[in-house]
XYZ file of C-alpha atoms in Angstrom:
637
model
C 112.663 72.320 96.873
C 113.561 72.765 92.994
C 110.191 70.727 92.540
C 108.092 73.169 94.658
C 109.588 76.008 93.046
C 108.489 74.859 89.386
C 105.404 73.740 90.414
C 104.936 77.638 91.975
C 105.764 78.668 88.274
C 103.642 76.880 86.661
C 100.777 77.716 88.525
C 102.149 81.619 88.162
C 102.101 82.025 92.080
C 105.605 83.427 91.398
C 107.725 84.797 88.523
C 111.270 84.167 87.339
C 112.318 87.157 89.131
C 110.773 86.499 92.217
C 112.729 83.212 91.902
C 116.340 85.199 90.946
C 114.960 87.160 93.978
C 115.127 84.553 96.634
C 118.518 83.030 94.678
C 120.124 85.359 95.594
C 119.624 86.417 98.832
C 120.125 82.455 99.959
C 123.199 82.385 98.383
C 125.455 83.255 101.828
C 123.689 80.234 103.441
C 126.234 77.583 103.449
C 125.327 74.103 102.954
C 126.672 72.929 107.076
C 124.711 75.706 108.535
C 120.989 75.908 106.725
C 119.026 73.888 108.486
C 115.475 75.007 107.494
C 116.820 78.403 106.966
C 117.300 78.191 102.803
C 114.256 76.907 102.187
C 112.128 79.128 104.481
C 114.011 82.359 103.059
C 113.431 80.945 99.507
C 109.214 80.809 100.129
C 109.141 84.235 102.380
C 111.204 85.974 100.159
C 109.968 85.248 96.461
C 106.015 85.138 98.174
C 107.325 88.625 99.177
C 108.038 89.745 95.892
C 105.394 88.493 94.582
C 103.082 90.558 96.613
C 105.191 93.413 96.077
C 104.348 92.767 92.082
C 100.537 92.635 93.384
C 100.648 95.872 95.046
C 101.104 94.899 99.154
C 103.597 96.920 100.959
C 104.661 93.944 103.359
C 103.999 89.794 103.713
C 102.472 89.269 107.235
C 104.290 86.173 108.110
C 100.323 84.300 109.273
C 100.297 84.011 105.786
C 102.577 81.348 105.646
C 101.536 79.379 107.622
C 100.023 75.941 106.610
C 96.549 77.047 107.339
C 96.651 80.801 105.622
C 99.183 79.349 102.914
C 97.641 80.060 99.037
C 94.010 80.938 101.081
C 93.271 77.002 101.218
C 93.534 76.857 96.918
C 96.337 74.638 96.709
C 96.008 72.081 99.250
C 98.497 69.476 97.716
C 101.418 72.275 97.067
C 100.910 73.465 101.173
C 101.457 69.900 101.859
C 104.716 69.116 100.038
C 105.642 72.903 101.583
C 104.958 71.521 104.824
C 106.335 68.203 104.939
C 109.638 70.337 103.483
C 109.864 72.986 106.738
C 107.437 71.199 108.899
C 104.125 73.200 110.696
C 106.047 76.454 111.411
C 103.879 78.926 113.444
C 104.202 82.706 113.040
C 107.079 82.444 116.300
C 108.758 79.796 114.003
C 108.706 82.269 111.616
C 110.063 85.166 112.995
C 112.781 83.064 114.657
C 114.008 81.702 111.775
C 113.804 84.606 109.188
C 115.367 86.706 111.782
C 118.439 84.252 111.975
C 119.232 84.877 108.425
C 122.115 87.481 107.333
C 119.083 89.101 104.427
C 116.877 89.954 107.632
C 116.892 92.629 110.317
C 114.851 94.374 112.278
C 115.452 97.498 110.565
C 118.023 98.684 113.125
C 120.487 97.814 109.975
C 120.418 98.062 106.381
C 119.726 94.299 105.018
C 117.519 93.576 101.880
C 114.361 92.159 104.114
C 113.575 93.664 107.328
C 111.186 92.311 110.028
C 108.519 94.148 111.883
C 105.744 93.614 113.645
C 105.581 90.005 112.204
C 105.578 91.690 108.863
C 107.856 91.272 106.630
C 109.455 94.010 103.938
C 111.626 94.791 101.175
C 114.003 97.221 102.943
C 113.059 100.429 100.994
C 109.301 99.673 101.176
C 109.599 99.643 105.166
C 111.621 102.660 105.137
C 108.972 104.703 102.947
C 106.455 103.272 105.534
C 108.460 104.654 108.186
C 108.702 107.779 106.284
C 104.996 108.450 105.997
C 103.597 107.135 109.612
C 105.785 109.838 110.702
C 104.877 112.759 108.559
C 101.495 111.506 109.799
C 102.364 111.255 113.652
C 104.500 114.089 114.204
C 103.173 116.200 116.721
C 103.058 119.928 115.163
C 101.870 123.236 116.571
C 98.472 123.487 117.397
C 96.332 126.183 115.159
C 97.653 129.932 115.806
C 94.500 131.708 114.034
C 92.032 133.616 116.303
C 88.956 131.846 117.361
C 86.935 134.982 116.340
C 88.207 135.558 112.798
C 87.862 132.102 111.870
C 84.145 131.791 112.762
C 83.684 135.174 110.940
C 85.474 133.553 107.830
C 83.180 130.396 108.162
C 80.186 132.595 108.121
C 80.923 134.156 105.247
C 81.463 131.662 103.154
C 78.483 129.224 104.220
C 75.159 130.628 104.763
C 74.044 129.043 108.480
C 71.977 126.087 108.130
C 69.505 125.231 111.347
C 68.085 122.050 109.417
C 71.088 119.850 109.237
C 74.982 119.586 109.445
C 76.569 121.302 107.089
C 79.567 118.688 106.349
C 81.307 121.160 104.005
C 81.620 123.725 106.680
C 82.925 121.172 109.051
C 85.602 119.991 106.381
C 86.749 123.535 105.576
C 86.855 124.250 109.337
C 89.342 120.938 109.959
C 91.182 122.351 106.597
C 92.305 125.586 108.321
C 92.844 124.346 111.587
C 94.725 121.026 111.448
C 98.019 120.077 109.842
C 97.135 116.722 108.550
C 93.984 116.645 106.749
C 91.911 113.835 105.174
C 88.640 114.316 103.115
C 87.288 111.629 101.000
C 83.542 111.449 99.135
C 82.225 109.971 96.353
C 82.239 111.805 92.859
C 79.240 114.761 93.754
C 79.695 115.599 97.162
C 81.092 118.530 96.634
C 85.142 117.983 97.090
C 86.180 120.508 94.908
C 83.894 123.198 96.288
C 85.937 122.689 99.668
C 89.026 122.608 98.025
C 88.330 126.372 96.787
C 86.447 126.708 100.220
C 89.426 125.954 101.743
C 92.137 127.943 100.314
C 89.874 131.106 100.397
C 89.348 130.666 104.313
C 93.212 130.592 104.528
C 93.437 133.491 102.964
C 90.613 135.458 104.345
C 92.014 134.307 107.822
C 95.390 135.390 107.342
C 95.782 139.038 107.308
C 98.986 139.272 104.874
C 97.438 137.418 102.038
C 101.074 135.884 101.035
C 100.607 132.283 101.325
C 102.636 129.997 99.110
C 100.059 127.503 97.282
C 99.999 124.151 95.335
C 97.308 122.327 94.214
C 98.564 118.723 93.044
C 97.100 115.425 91.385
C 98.700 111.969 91.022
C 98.493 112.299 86.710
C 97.795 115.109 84.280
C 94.819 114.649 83.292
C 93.435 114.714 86.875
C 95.354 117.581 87.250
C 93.505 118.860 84.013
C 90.348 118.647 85.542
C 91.124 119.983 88.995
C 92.227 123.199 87.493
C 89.091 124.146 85.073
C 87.001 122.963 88.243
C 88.890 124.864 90.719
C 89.632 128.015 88.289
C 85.594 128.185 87.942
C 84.571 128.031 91.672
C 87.264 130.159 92.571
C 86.116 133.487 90.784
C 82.566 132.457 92.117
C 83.601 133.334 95.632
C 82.965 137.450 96.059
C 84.554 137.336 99.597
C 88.510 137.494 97.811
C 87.957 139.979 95.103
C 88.838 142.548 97.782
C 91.971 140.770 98.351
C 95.295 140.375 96.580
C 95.560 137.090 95.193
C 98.887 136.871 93.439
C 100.268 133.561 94.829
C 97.024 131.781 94.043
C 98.159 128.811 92.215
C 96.954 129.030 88.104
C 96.153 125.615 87.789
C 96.834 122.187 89.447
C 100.682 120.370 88.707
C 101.441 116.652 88.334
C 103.155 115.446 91.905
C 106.080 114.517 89.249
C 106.310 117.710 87.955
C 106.418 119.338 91.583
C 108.903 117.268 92.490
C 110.970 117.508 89.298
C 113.903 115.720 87.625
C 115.324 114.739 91.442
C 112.826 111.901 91.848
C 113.584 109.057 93.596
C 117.316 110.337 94.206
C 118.794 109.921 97.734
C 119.491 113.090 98.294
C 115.631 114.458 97.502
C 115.365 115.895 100.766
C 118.106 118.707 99.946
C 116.751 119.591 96.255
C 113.641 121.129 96.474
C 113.989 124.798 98.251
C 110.550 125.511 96.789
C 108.941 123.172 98.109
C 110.245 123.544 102.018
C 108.359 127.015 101.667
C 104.642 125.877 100.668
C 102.162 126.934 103.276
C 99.712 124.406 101.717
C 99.840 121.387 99.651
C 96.722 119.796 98.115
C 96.479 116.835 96.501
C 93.582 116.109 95.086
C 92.626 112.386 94.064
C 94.473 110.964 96.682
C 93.398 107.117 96.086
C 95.977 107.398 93.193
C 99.014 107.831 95.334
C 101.646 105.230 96.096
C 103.184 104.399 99.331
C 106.242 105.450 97.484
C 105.595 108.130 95.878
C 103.995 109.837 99.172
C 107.370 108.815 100.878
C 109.040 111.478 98.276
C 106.506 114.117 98.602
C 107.034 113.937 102.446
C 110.974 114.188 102.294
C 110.706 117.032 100.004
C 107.926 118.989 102.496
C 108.746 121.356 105.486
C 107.389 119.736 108.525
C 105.507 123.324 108.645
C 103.788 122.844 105.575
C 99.777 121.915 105.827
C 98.921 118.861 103.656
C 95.252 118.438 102.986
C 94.469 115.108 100.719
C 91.157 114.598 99.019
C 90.092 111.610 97.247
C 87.734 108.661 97.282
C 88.597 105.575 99.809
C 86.470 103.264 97.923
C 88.284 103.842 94.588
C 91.001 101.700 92.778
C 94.327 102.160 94.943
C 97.769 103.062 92.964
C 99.335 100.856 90.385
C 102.387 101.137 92.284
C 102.166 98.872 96.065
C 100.052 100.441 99.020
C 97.200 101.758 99.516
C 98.003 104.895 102.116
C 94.964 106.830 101.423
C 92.817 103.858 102.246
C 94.229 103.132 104.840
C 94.558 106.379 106.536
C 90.258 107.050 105.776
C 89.810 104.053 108.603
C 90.656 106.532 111.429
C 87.276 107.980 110.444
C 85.938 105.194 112.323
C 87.047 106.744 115.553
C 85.231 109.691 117.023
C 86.785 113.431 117.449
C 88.969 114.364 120.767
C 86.864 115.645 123.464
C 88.775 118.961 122.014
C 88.173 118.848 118.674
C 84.354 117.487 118.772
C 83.581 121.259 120.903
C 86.216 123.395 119.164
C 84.021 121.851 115.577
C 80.810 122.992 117.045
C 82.310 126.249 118.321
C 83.522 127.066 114.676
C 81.122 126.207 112.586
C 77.726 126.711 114.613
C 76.887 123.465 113.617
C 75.126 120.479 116.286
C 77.343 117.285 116.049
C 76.067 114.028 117.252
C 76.489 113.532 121.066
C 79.118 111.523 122.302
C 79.690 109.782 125.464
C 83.212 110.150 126.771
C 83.252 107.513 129.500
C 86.170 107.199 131.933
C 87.469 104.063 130.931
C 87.046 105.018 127.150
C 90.297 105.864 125.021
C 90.778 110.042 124.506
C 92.650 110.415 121.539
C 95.300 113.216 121.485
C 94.389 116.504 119.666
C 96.450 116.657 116.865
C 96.151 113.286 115.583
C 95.090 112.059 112.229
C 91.965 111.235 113.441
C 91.060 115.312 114.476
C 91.664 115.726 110.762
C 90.000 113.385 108.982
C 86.102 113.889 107.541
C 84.055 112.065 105.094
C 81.370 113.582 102.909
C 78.261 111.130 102.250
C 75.701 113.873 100.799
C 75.705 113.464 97.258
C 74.871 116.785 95.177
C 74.932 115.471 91.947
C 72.428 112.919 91.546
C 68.666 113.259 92.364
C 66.823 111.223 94.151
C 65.389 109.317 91.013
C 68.658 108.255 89.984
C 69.651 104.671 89.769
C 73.494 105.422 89.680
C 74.046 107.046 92.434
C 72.152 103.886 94.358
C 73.730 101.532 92.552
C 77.285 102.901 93.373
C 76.507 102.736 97.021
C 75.012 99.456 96.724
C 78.240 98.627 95.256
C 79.798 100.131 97.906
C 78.049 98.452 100.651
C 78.796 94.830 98.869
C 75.013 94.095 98.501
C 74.962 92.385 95.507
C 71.581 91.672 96.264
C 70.731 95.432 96.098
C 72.751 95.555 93.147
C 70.900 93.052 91.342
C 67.380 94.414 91.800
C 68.320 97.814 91.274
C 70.141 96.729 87.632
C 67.021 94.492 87.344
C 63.945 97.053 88.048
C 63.878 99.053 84.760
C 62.567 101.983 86.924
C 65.555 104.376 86.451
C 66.270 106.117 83.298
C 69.491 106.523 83.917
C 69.964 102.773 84.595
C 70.006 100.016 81.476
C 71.393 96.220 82.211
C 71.741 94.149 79.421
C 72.681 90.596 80.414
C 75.293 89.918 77.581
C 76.890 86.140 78.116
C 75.900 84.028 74.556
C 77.668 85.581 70.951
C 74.355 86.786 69.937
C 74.158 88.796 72.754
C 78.095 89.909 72.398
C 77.534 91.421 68.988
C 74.826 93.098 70.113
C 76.341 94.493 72.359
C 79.083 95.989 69.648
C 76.525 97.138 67.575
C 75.160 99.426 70.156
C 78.445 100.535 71.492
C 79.573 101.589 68.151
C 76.224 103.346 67.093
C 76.291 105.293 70.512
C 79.058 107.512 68.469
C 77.253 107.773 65.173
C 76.012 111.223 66.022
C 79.756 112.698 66.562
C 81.166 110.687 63.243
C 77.598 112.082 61.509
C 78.534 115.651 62.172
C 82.382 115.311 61.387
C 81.334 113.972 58.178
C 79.635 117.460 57.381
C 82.830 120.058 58.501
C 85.684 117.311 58.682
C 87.926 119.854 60.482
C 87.413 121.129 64.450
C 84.064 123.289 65.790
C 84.179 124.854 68.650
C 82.406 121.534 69.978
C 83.287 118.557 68.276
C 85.809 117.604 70.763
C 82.802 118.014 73.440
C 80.454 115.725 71.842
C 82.889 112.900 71.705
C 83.995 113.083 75.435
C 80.149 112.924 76.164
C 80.372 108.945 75.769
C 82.844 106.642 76.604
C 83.079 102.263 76.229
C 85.055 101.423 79.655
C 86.131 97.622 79.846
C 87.986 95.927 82.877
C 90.295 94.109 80.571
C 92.522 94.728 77.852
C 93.223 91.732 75.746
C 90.386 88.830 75.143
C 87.044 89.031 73.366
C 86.000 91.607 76.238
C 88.738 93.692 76.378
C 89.382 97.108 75.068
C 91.802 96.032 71.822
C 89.347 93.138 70.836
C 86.167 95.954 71.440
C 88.301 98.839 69.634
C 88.890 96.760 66.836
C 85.496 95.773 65.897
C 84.000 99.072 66.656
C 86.159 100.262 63.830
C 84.851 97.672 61.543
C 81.416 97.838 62.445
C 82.162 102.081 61.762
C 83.905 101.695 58.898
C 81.645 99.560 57.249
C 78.915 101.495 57.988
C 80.376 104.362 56.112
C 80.924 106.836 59.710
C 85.270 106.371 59.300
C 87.201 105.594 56.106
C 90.209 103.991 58.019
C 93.524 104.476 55.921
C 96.301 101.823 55.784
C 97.929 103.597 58.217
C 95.463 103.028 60.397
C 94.221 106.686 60.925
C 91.137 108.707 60.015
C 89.093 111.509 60.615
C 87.756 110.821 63.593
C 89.902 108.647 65.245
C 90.129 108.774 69.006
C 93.531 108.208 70.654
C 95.054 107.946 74.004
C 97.813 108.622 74.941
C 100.168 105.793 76.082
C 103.638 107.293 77.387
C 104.179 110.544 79.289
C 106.011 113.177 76.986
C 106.965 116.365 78.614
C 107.816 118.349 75.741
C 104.628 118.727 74.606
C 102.702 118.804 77.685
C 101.471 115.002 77.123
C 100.549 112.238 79.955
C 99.455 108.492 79.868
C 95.617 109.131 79.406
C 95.306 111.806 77.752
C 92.464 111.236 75.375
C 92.201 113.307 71.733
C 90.677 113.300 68.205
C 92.789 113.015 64.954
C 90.942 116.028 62.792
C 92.272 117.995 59.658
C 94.072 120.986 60.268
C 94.620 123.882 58.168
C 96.840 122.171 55.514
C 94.520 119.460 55.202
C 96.666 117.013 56.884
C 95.800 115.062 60.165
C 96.967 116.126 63.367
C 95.787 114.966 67.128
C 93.218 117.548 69.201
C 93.060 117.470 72.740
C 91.258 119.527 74.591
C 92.081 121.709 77.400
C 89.972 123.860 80.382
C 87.978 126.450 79.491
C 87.892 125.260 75.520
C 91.519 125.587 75.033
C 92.655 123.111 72.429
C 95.886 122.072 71.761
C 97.242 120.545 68.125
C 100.186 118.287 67.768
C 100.902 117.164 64.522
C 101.111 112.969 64.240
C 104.609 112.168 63.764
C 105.532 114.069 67.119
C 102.808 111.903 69.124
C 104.192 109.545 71.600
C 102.856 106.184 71.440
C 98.815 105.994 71.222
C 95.911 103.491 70.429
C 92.715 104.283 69.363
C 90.072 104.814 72.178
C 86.201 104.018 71.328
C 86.937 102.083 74.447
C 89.564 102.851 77.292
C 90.224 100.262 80.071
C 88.647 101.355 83.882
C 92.155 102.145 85.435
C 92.665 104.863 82.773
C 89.170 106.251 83.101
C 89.668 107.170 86.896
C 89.987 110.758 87.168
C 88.031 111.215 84.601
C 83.635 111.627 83.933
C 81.287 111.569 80.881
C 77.881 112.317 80.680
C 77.150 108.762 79.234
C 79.076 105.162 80.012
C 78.784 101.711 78.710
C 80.779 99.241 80.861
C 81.825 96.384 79.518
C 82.634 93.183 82.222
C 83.633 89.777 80.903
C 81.807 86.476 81.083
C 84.533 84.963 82.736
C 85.793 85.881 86.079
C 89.301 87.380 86.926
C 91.006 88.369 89.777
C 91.145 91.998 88.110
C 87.479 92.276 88.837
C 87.104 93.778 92.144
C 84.075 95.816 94.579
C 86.272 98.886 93.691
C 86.908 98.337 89.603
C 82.886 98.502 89.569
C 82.403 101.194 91.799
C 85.127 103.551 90.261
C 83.447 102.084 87.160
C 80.025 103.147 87.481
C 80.854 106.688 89.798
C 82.375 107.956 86.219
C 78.771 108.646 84.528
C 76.974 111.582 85.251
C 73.716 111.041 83.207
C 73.126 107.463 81.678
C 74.741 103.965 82.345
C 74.977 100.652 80.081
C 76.180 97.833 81.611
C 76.917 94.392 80.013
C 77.740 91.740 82.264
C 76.410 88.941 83.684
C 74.894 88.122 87.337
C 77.342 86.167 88.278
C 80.134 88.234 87.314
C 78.537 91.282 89.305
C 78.190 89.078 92.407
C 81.909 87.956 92.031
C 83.064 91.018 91.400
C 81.403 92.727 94.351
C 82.508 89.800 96.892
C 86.003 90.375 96.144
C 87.563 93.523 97.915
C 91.405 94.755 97.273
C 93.157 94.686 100.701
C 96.680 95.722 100.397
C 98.721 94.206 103.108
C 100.768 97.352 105.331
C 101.687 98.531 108.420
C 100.731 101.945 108.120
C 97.675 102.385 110.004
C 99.194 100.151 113.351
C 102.410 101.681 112.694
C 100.012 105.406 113.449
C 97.292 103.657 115.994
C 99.801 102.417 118.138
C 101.586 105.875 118.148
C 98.234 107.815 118.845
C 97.791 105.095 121.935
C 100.759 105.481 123.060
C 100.533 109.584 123.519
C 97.302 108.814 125.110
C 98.548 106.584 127.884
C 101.722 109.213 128.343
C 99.562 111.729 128.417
């Protein structure tokens, strides 16, 4: 077994931790009594890990089996792994794993627990458990009158006769259900429901005093959520009659609503403001961890209406799961009998017939799937735009589509530039670092801060999937500052600063109301010394002088995962030649969704076609964990 294990190291299938991992919970296996058992818990547990480290939630034990084992790669290693344990099936499996002291069923507290022929670190499945139930608990049904919430609706969406209106029929599933799930690409109009939303609520209830967060996974999502929501809010003439006190001032971190108590056993006892929200929205929803969810949950009244919005097709957490994901595939189930006429009744609106047969399943009312919409109009992007196709060509995983729309130099708002020889490469620096010449140009004339200078550079942004090698953003950052530099645009110092220089921040620092991502611009101030300029909604700035910065790197280029949350006007994406396993269907679409206006994208064909064939799925048992729950109050009921 020592063999296998260093041959799974040097291949980097597994780490030295997964390895201390499985060490240690094999130690209690005594050498009379371990027939098969050491072994088998030494390759589920460290694979385990391992896939932890990758982002899954759980191992599904068919994936160690002979024929799922390494996807077919490593046909030699699955050999000497079966000729070690012999063909164990999925029952061998379970039998065996179960027999070991490290395993349970959950019923007790072991390290590894065993479900559903799944198998989990113990604190993963319990945060699992923790969020299929916030999701299945069975709450009271909606207590507003019928009449007042049509009247509401009305008010706030002019009746359409020509078509659905899908943002009426989200807002109406906002104020009526307990559990709610929106998702849309970047331009159909999330953020106008969000304000949509909360104003119904309070048009609809007659005392005005609800208690109101809006939330984001990071601050600079959060950032953006409160200039968007601040602006549609005072564009809504229905609540200037009204009292609007407890209307939340901008959007919070979900760290900073939870507070210094994170993570901490006891969470569930620590947060008396939070067991009194009326609503909690989190906005950008894609970004949240099975984990952190789990906390957010514990920290909630059961009372308290949660309404997530985000994008399904987007980049999932850093941290393991996936729970927004794989919540959105309930859309794929039709509206209760109830809810599908109650919708109509609301809104006015015609929804597409459907045929409730006898022998057909009839969901129960208040389950996730009652509360769950998708928006597909886009309200961004004309019809003569190339991005907006080409993100749901993406999307769709027709890299065919992809290919001739990149290819047809018919959109102006589309430019591919095949970039795989080192003529081509430099090229493609050159033009990436002139893109910013007419930002350095005019900081060359007033050398401290206008009123837009910090505008004009967030207009254009270099977004690369890597961030070491010739394609990544250090390598790209570092010759955009020579290429600059020796053009005469920045005069870098020893130090490495200049006038100029964009940063990004690398390390949350609370103090001074900093986050990991937060982008700035190293300008003079008043003393004619350099100090970092971010800006803030509505035009705020905010100056911190250099030595207080936590730790940054310059940012001509930032990677994809940072740029999420974020938009410019103008994008040039950056792919390697080579593939990796980083380049995914969603990197590229969350890649191209951030430009608004114009698009350059260096890659290769085959690179595109890789990267669209190869689709993150996070292994979990959420969604069966909820199905089977929703089934089974059908069949009692």
């Amino acid at each position: 077994m020592k063999d296998i294990v260093k041959k799974f190291l040097q291949l980097e299938l597994w780490n030295s931790l997964d390895i201390q991992f499985s060490n240690v919970l094999t130690l209690p296996i005594s050498e009379n009594n371990r027939y098969k058992k050491k072994e088998a818990l030494i390759l589920a547990s460290a694979t385990l890990s391992a896939n932890v480290r990758s982002g899954h939630v759980c191992l599904p034990l068919c994936l160690l089996t002979p024929d799922r084992l390494f996807q077919g790669h490593y046909p030699e290693l699955t050999h000497a792994i079966s000729k070690k344990l012999g063909p164990l099936s999925i029952e061998d499996w379970q039998e065996l794993l179960l027999s070991c002291s490290a395993v349970s069923n959950g019923s007790r507290i072991t390290p590894l627990v065993l479900e559903n022929q799944r198998l989990y670190l113990y604190h993963m499945w319990q945060d699992e458990c923790i969020v299929a139930q916030f999701f299945n608990h069975k709450y009271q049904s909606n207590i507003l009158k019928k009449e007042k919430i049509i009247y509401v609706l009305n008010q706030l969406f002019p009746i359409n006769y020509t078509e659905i209106d899908w943002h009426k029929i989200a807002t109406a599933i906002g104020i009526t259900h307990q559990r709610v799930l929106i998702s849309g690409g970047p331009g159909t109009g999330k953020t106008s429901i969000i304000t949509k939303i909360i104003a119904a609520l309070l048009l609809c209830n007659d005392n005005n005093h609800l208690n109101i967060k809006i939330t984001a996974p990071t601050g600079k999502a959060a950032a953006l959520l409160s200039e968007s929501f601040n602006t549609t809010i005072n564009n809504i003439p229905q609540l200037k009659q009204l009292c609007l006190c407890n209307l939340p001032e901008k959007a919070t971190t979900l760290h900073s609503l939870l507070g210094k108590q994170l993570y901490k056993k006891n969470i569930q006892h620590n947060y008396s403001n939070l067991t009194h929200l009326d609503l909690l929205i989190i906005d950008e929803s894609s970004m949240i961890s099975l984990s952190m969810l789990a906390q957010v949950v514990l920290a909630l009244s059961s009372k308290t209406k949660v309404i997530f919005f985000g994008d399904q097709h987007q980049l999932c957490s850093v941290e393991p799961g996936s729970v927004f994901k794989d919540m959105c595939q309930f859309a794929n189930f039709h509206y209760s009998h109830k809810r599908h006429q109650e919708l109509m009744d609301l809104t006015g609106c015609i929804l597409p017939n459907i045929s409730y047969s006898a022998s057909s399943v009839h969901y129960n009312y208040n389950s996730i799937i009652d509360g769950t919409c998708i928006l597909k109009k886009n309200y961004r992007f004309s019809k003569s735009s190339g991005i907006n196709q080409l993100a749901n060509a993406i999307n769709s995983g027709d890299y065919n589509r992809t290919l001739s729309l990149l290819h047809s130099n018919i959109y102006k708002d589309l430019h591919y530039i095949y970039c795989a020889e080192k003529e081509n490469y430099i090229t493609m620096l050159i033009k990436c670092a002139m893109a910013y010449s007419s930002y350095l140009q005019k900081l060359q004339h007033v050398k401290t801060l206008t009123t837009n200078i910090l505008e004009i550079f967030n207009h254009y942004r270099i977004l690369c999937a890597l961030r070491d090698g010739p394609f990544g953003v250090i390598r790209i950052n570092y010759y955009i500052e020579q290429i600059l530099n020796e053009r005469g645009l920045i005069q870098v110092h020893k130090s490495g600063n200049y006038i100029g220089r964009p940063i990004v921040i690398l390390r949350n620092k609370p103090s001074l109301g900093l986050c990991n991502g937060d982008v700035g611009v190293l300008l003079l101030n008043n003393q004619n010394k350099l100090s970092a300029y971010f800006l803030l909604p509505h035009n705020n700035i905010k100056i911190i002088q250099i030595y207080q910065l936590p730790e940054y790197e310059t940012c001509f280029a930032m990677t994809i995962h940072k740029a999420q949350g974020s938009e410019f006007q103008h994008i040039a994406i950056i792919l390697p030649n080579k593939h990796s396993p980083v380049l995914t269907r969603e990197l590229l679409y969350t890649a191209v969704t951030r430009a608004r206006q114009c698009l350059f994208l260096y890659a290769t064909n085959h690179i595109i076609i890789r990267s669209i064939t190869l689709v993150t799925q996070r292994h979990s048992g959420l969604y069966d964990k909820i199905k089977k729950h929703i089934m089974l109050h059908d069949l009692i009921n």
